Amino acid sequence: AQLAFASKKVNEAAAVVDDRASGLSKPLTDMMGQWDNFSFAPIRESTVSRAMTRRYFADLDTHAETDIVIVGAGSCGLSAAYTLGKLRPDLRITLIEAGVAPGGGAWLGGQLFSAMVMRKPADVFLREVGVPFEDEGDYVVVKHAALFTSTVLARVLAMDNVKMFNATTVEDLITRPAEDGSQGVRIAGVVTNWTLVSMHHDDQSCMDPNTVNAPVVISTTGHDGPFGAFSVKRLVSMKQLEQLGGMRGLDMQLAEDAIVKNTREIVPGLIVGGMELSEIDGANRMGPTFGAMALSGVKAAEEALRVFDL
Ligand code: AHZ
């Protein structure tokens, strides 16, 4: 009798949840209050392993030749991936992110604060992607930076033509001799390794990397830091850039316009966007305002399609 009473209570509680959560689909609410008889469908462990590894290695195979590689899945790289993936479902896009967690510096708005500020007209990108915001006149505010990042990320990951390899570091650039016969090179893809392997090059014997061929690479690895400004630092060490300008102090007014306007092809085959660009140009940083990152991603996508006539 007690059990019947308890079960009636559970069913009543489920009914309340059902009523309140009218947005939940019927099968989900049907499940509620039925946990005593609940069981998952059977599975063998090897089936789980094969379900993951088969897909991962098929993706590695498919993306070994890709149309566009984007290095870094911060706010700029994700915006570039979204724009390219949406405009050109026919192109194969490979997004490579060193961190286990993509998103770069865009999980918080600034310091440890939650809200993300974007100056207009970057609200156009938020509307496009479907991120809600408060309109404050010249600028808009997303209630949590993570809402922006998770929404763009979800849109990108759902696209059939985009594959993200996270926990994977771009360790080098693939080069070819310049077509004009000069000392220059064109970039023809990237050299990769799992990030945990990259971190152990000093204490393990040589662990050779993997490669991805692509006619276009967009680098958005952020400003200088342990992982930042990767491609432009490599361009200096391979003598394709004389030196870096070095990111300058904070000036929101100057920095945001400059980063968007100057997002461009730096050497043949390599477009640089986001804060990585400030290291080449000696541009100011903007700190906690993210409109330039979103629109630099849009410009990088446009440049990729224009420069390479894709
Ligand atoms: O993990 C890095 C981050 O997610 C990733 N990354 C860096 N080097 C990589 C490599 N291979 C693969 N070699 C790599 N991935 O690139 C992402 C960069 O994201 P970010 O948020 O640092 O850069 P962003 O240019 O998209 O946005 C910068 C936002 C600003 S502005 C600013 C300031 O003015 O102070 N600070 C930040 C964080």
Coordinates of C-alpha atoms and ligand atoms in Angstrom, one line a residue:
A1 CA 0.0 0.0 0.0
Q2 CA 2.9 2.3 0.9
L3 CA 4.5 1.6 -2.5
A4 CA 1.2 2.3 -4.3
F5 CA 1.0 5.6 -2.4
A6 CA 4.6 6.5 -3.3
S7 CA 4.0 5.7 -6.9
K8 CA 0.8 7.7 -7.0
K9 CA 2.8 10.7 -5.5
V10 CA 5.5 10.3 -8.2
N11 CA 2.9 10.1 -10.9
E12 CA 1.3 13.3 -9.5
A13 CA 4.7 15.0 -9.5
A14 CA 5.3 13.9 -13.1
A15 CA 2.0 15.3 -14.1
V16 CA 2.9 18.6 -12.5
V17 CA 6.2 18.6 -14.4
D18 CA 4.3 17.7 -17.6
D19 CA 1.9 20.6 -17.1
R20 CA 4.5 23.1 -16.4
A21 CA 6.9 22.0 -19.0
S22 CA 4.5 22.2 -22.0
G23 CA 7.6 22.7 -24.2
L24 CA 8.8 19.1 -23.5
S25 CA 8.0 16.6 -26.1
K26 CA 5.4 13.9 -25.3
P27 CA 7.8 10.8 -25.2
L28 CA 10.0 12.6 -22.7
T29 CA 7.1 13.4 -20.3
D30 CA 5.8 9.9 -20.8
M31 CA 9.1 8.6 -19.3
M32 CA 8.7 10.7 -16.2
G33 CA 7.4 8.8 -13.1
Q34 CA 8.2 5.4 -14.7
W35 CA 11.8 5.0 -13.4
D36 CA 11.2 1.8 -11.5
N37 CA 10.7 -0.1 -14.8
F38 CA 13.4 1.8 -16.6
S39 CA 16.2 0.2 -18.5
F40 CA 18.5 1.2 -21.4
A41 CA 18.7 -0.7 -24.6
P42 CA 21.5 -3.4 -24.5
I43 CA 25.0 -2.7 -25.8
R44 CA 28.4 -4.3 -26.0
E45 CA 31.4 -2.2 -25.1
S46 CA 33.1 -2.8 -28.5
T47 CA 30.1 -1.4 -30.2
V48 CA 30.7 1.9 -28.4
S49 CA 34.4 2.0 -29.3
R50 CA 33.6 1.2 -33.0
A51 CA 30.8 3.8 -33.2
M52 CA 33.4 6.5 -32.2
T53 CA 36.6 5.3 -33.9
R54 CA 34.9 4.4 -37.2
R55 CA 33.5 8.0 -37.5
Y56 CA 36.7 9.7 -36.3
F57 CA 39.0 7.9 -38.7
A58 CA 36.5 8.3 -41.6
D59 CA 36.5 12.1 -40.8
L60 CA 40.4 12.1 -40.7
D61 CA 40.3 10.4 -44.1
T62 CA 37.8 12.7 -45.6
H63 CA 39.4 15.9 -44.2
A64 CA 42.9 15.0 -45.2
E65 CA 42.0 17.0 -48.4
T66 CA 39.8 19.9 -47.5
D67 CA 38.8 23.2 -49.1
I68 CA 39.3 25.5 -46.1
V69 CA 41.1 24.9 -42.8
I70 CA 40.3 27.3 -40.0
V71 CA 42.9 27.2 -37.2
G72 CA 41.4 28.1 -33.8
A73 CA 37.8 27.9 -32.7
G74 CA 37.6 31.1 -30.7
S75 CA 35.0 33.8 -31.4
C76 CA 36.6 34.8 -34.7
G77 CA 37.3 31.2 -35.9
L78 CA 33.7 30.1 -35.0
S79 CA 32.2 33.1 -36.8
A80 CA 34.3 32.4 -39.9
A81 CA 33.2 28.7 -39.8
Y82 CA 29.6 29.7 -39.4
T83 CA 29.7 32.1 -42.3
L84 CA 31.5 29.8 -44.7
G85 CA 29.5 26.7 -43.7
K86 CA 26.2 28.5 -44.2
L87 CA 27.1 30.3 -47.5
R88 CA 28.9 27.4 -49.1
P89 CA 27.4 24.0 -48.1
D90 CA 29.4 22.6 -51.1
L91 CA 32.8 23.3 -49.5
R92 CA 34.5 21.0 -47.0
I93 CA 35.6 23.0 -44.0
T94 CA 38.0 21.7 -41.3
L95 CA 38.1 23.5 -37.9
I96 CA 41.1 22.7 -35.8
E97 CA 41.1 23.7 -32.1
A98 CA 44.0 23.1 -29.7
G99 CA 41.8 23.1 -26.6
V100 CA 39.5 20.3 -25.5
A101 CA 36.9 23.1 -25.0
P102 CA 36.5 25.3 -28.1
G103 CA 35.5 29.0 -27.6
G104 CA 38.9 30.6 -26.8
G105 CA 38.4 33.8 -24.8
A106 CA 34.6 33.9 -25.4
W107 CA 33.2 32.1 -22.4
L108 CA 33.2 35.2 -20.2
G109 CA 32.6 38.8 -21.2
G110 CA 35.7 40.3 -19.5
Q111 CA 37.6 39.6 -16.3
L112 CA 35.3 37.1 -14.7
F113 CA 32.0 38.9 -15.7
S114 CA 29.3 37.0 -17.6
A115 CA 27.7 39.5 -20.0
M116 CA 29.2 40.0 -23.5
V117 CA 29.2 43.4 -25.1
M118 CA 29.1 43.9 -28.9
R119 CA 29.1 47.3 -30.5
K120 CA 26.7 47.9 -33.4
P121 CA 26.5 46.8 -36.2
A122 CA 27.7 43.4 -34.9
D123 CA 24.1 42.8 -33.7
V124 CA 23.5 41.8 -37.3
F125 CA 25.6 38.7 -36.7
L126 CA 23.7 37.9 -33.4
R127 CA 20.4 38.1 -35.3
E128 CA 21.7 35.9 -38.0
V129 CA 22.8 33.2 -35.6
G130 CA 19.9 33.6 -33.3
V131 CA 21.5 34.9 -30.1
P132 CA 19.1 37.0 -28.0
F133 CA 20.4 40.4 -26.7
E134 CA 19.4 43.6 -25.0
D135 CA 19.6 46.7 -27.1
E136 CA 21.4 49.5 -25.4
G137 CA 21.6 52.0 -28.3
D138 CA 25.1 52.0 -29.7
Y139 CA 25.8 48.6 -28.3
V140 CA 24.0 45.3 -27.4
V141 CA 24.5 43.0 -24.5
V142 CA 24.2 39.2 -24.6
K143 CA 23.3 38.1 -21.0
H144 CA 26.1 35.5 -20.9
A145 CA 29.1 35.2 -23.2
A146 CA 28.7 31.4 -23.0
L147 CA 25.2 31.9 -24.7
F148 CA 26.9 33.5 -27.7
T149 CA 29.7 30.9 -27.9
S150 CA 27.5 27.8 -27.3
T151 CA 24.9 29.0 -29.9
V152 CA 27.5 29.7 -32.6
L153 CA 29.3 26.4 -31.8
A154 CA 26.0 24.5 -31.9
R155 CA 25.1 26.0 -35.3
V156 CA 28.6 25.2 -36.7
L157 CA 28.7 21.6 -35.4
A158 CA 25.3 20.9 -36.9
M159 CA 26.5 21.7 -40.4
D160 CA 27.2 18.7 -42.6
N161 CA 30.1 20.3 -44.3
V162 CA 32.1 21.3 -41.2
K163 CA 34.2 19.0 -39.0
M164 CA 35.8 20.3 -35.8
F165 CA 38.9 18.4 -34.6
N166 CA 39.3 19.7 -31.0
A167 CA 42.2 18.7 -28.7
T168 CA 44.2 19.0 -31.9
T169 CA 47.1 21.5 -32.4
V170 CA 48.3 23.0 -35.6
E171 CA 52.1 22.5 -35.2
D172 CA 53.2 23.8 -38.5
L173 CA 52.1 25.0 -41.9
I174 CA 52.5 23.1 -45.2
T175 CA 54.2 25.3 -47.8
R176 CA 54.9 25.2 -51.5
P177 CA 57.3 27.4 -53.5
A178 CA 55.7 30.7 -54.6
E179 CA 54.2 30.6 -58.1
D180 CA 56.1 33.8 -59.1
G181 CA 59.6 32.1 -58.6
S182 CA 60.5 34.4 -55.6
Q183 CA 61.9 33.3 -52.2
G184 CA 58.3 33.3 -51.0
V185 CA 56.0 30.4 -50.3
R186 CA 52.3 29.8 -50.5
I187 CA 50.5 28.0 -47.7
A188 CA 49.0 24.7 -48.8
G189 CA 47.6 23.2 -45.6
V190 CA 48.5 22.5 -41.9
V191 CA 50.5 20.0 -39.9
T192 CA 48.7 18.7 -36.9
N193 CA 49.1 16.6 -33.8
W194 CA 46.9 15.8 -30.8
T195 CA 47.4 18.6 -28.3
L196 CA 48.5 16.2 -25.5
V197 CA 51.2 14.9 -27.9
S198 CA 52.3 18.4 -28.9
M199 CA 52.7 19.2 -25.2
H200 CA 55.2 16.4 -24.8
H201 CA 57.7 17.1 -27.6
D202 CA 60.4 18.0 -24.9
D203 CA 60.1 14.8 -22.9
Q204 CA 59.3 12.1 -25.4
S205 CA 61.1 11.1 -28.5
C206 CA 60.0 12.5 -31.8
M207 CA 56.3 12.0 -32.4
D208 CA 55.7 12.9 -36.0
P209 CA 52.6 14.8 -36.9
N210 CA 49.7 14.4 -39.3
T211 CA 48.7 16.7 -42.2
V212 CA 45.7 18.3 -43.8
N213 CA 46.1 19.7 -47.4
A214 CA 44.0 22.8 -48.2
P215 CA 44.3 25.6 -50.8
V216 CA 43.1 28.1 -48.1
V217 CA 44.0 28.4 -44.4
I218 CA 42.3 30.9 -42.1
S219 CA 44.3 31.4 -39.0
T220 CA 42.5 32.9 -35.9
T221 CA 44.7 31.7 -33.0
G222 CA 44.4 34.9 -30.9
H223 CA 47.0 37.3 -29.6
D224 CA 50.4 36.1 -28.4
G225 CA 50.4 33.6 -25.5
P226 CA 51.1 29.9 -24.9
F227 CA 48.9 29.0 -27.9
G228 CA 48.3 32.4 -29.4
A229 CA 49.5 34.0 -32.7
F230 CA 50.8 30.6 -33.9
S231 CA 50.7 31.1 -37.6
V232 CA 52.1 34.6 -37.7
K233 CA 55.0 33.7 -35.4
R234 CA 55.7 30.8 -37.7
L235 CA 55.7 33.1 -40.7
V236 CA 58.5 35.1 -39.0
S237 CA 60.6 32.0 -38.2
M238 CA 60.3 30.8 -41.8
K239 CA 61.2 34.3 -43.0
Q240 CA 58.0 35.1 -44.8
L241 CA 57.4 38.1 -42.5
E242 CA 60.3 40.3 -41.4
Q243 CA 59.0 40.9 -37.9
L244 CA 55.7 41.2 -36.0
G245 CA 54.3 44.6 -35.2
G246 CA 53.3 43.4 -31.7
M247 CA 49.9 44.0 -30.2
R248 CA 49.5 47.5 -28.8
G249 CA 47.6 48.8 -25.7
L250 CA 43.9 48.9 -25.4
D251 CA 41.8 51.4 -27.5
M252 CA 38.4 50.0 -28.2
Q253 CA 37.6 52.7 -30.7
L254 CA 40.6 52.1 -32.9
A255 CA 41.1 48.4 -32.3
E256 CA 37.7 47.1 -33.5
D257 CA 37.5 48.9 -36.8
A258 CA 41.2 48.1 -37.6
I259 CA 40.8 44.3 -36.9
V260 CA 37.7 44.0 -39.1
K261 CA 39.0 46.2 -42.0
N262 CA 42.5 44.6 -42.1
T263 CA 41.4 40.9 -42.0
R264 CA 43.1 39.7 -45.1
E265 CA 45.4 37.3 -46.9
I266 CA 48.9 37.8 -45.3
V267 CA 50.9 35.4 -47.5
P268 CA 49.4 33.5 -50.4
G269 CA 47.1 30.9 -49.1
L270 CA 46.9 32.2 -45.5
I271 CA 44.2 34.6 -44.3
V272 CA 44.6 36.0 -40.7
G273 CA 41.7 37.3 -38.6
G274 CA 40.8 38.1 -35.0
M275 CA 43.5 39.1 -32.4
E276 CA 46.2 37.2 -34.2
L277 CA 46.1 40.0 -36.8
S278 CA 47.0 42.6 -34.1
E279 CA 50.4 40.9 -33.7
I280 CA 51.2 41.4 -37.4
D281 CA 49.9 45.0 -37.7
G282 CA 50.8 46.3 -34.3
A283 CA 47.1 47.0 -33.8
N284 CA 45.5 47.9 -30.5
R285 CA 43.7 45.4 -28.4
M286 CA 40.0 46.0 -27.6
G287 CA 39.6 44.0 -24.4
P288 CA 36.0 42.9 -23.5
T289 CA 34.0 43.8 -26.5
F290 CA 33.5 41.1 -29.1
G291 CA 31.8 42.7 -32.2
A292 CA 35.2 42.8 -34.1
M293 CA 35.8 39.1 -33.5
A294 CA 32.4 38.2 -35.0
L295 CA 32.8 40.5 -38.0
S296 CA 36.4 39.7 -38.6
G297 CA 35.3 36.1 -38.9
V298 CA 32.7 37.1 -41.5
K299 CA 35.4 39.1 -43.4
A300 CA 37.8 36.2 -43.3
A301 CA 35.1 34.0 -44.8
E302 CA 34.5 36.6 -47.5
E303 CA 38.2 37.0 -48.2
A304 CA 38.6 33.2 -48.5
L305 CA 35.9 33.0 -51.1
R306 CA 37.1 36.1 -53.0
V307 CA 40.8 35.5 -53.0
F308 CA 40.5 31.9 -53.9
D309 CA 37.6 32.3 -56.2
L310 CA 35.8 29.4 -54.6
Ligands
AHZ1 O1 43.1 27.4 -28.2 C1 43.1 28.6 -29.0 C2 41.8 29.4 -28.9 O2 40.7 28.5 -28.7 C3 43.2 28.2 -30.5 N1 44.6 28.0 -30.9 C4 45.7 28.7 -30.7 N2 46.7 28.2 -31.3 C5 46.3 27.1 -31.9 C6 47.0 26.1 -32.7 N3 46.2 25.1 -33.2 C7 44.9 25.0 -32.9 N4 48.3 26.2 -33.0 C8 44.9 26.9 -31.7 N5 44.2 25.9 -32.2 O3 42.7 29.4 -31.1 C9 41.7 30.0 -30.3 C10 41.9 31.5 -30.3 O4 40.8 32.1 -29.7 P1 40.9 33.5 -29.0 O5 39.6 33.7 -28.3 O6 42.1 33.6 -28.2 O7 41.1 34.5 -30.3 P2 40.1 35.4 -31.1 O8 40.9 36.2 -32.0 O9 39.0 34.5 -31.7 O10 39.4 36.3 -30.0 C11 40.1 37.1 -29.2 C12 39.2 37.8 -28.2 C13 40.0 38.7 -27.4 S1 40.3 40.3 -27.6 C14 41.3 40.5 -26.3 C15 42.0 41.7 -25.9 O11 41.8 42.7 -26.6 O12 42.6 41.6 -24.9 N6 41.4 39.3 -25.7 C16 40.7 38.3 -26.3 C17 40.8 36.9 -25.8

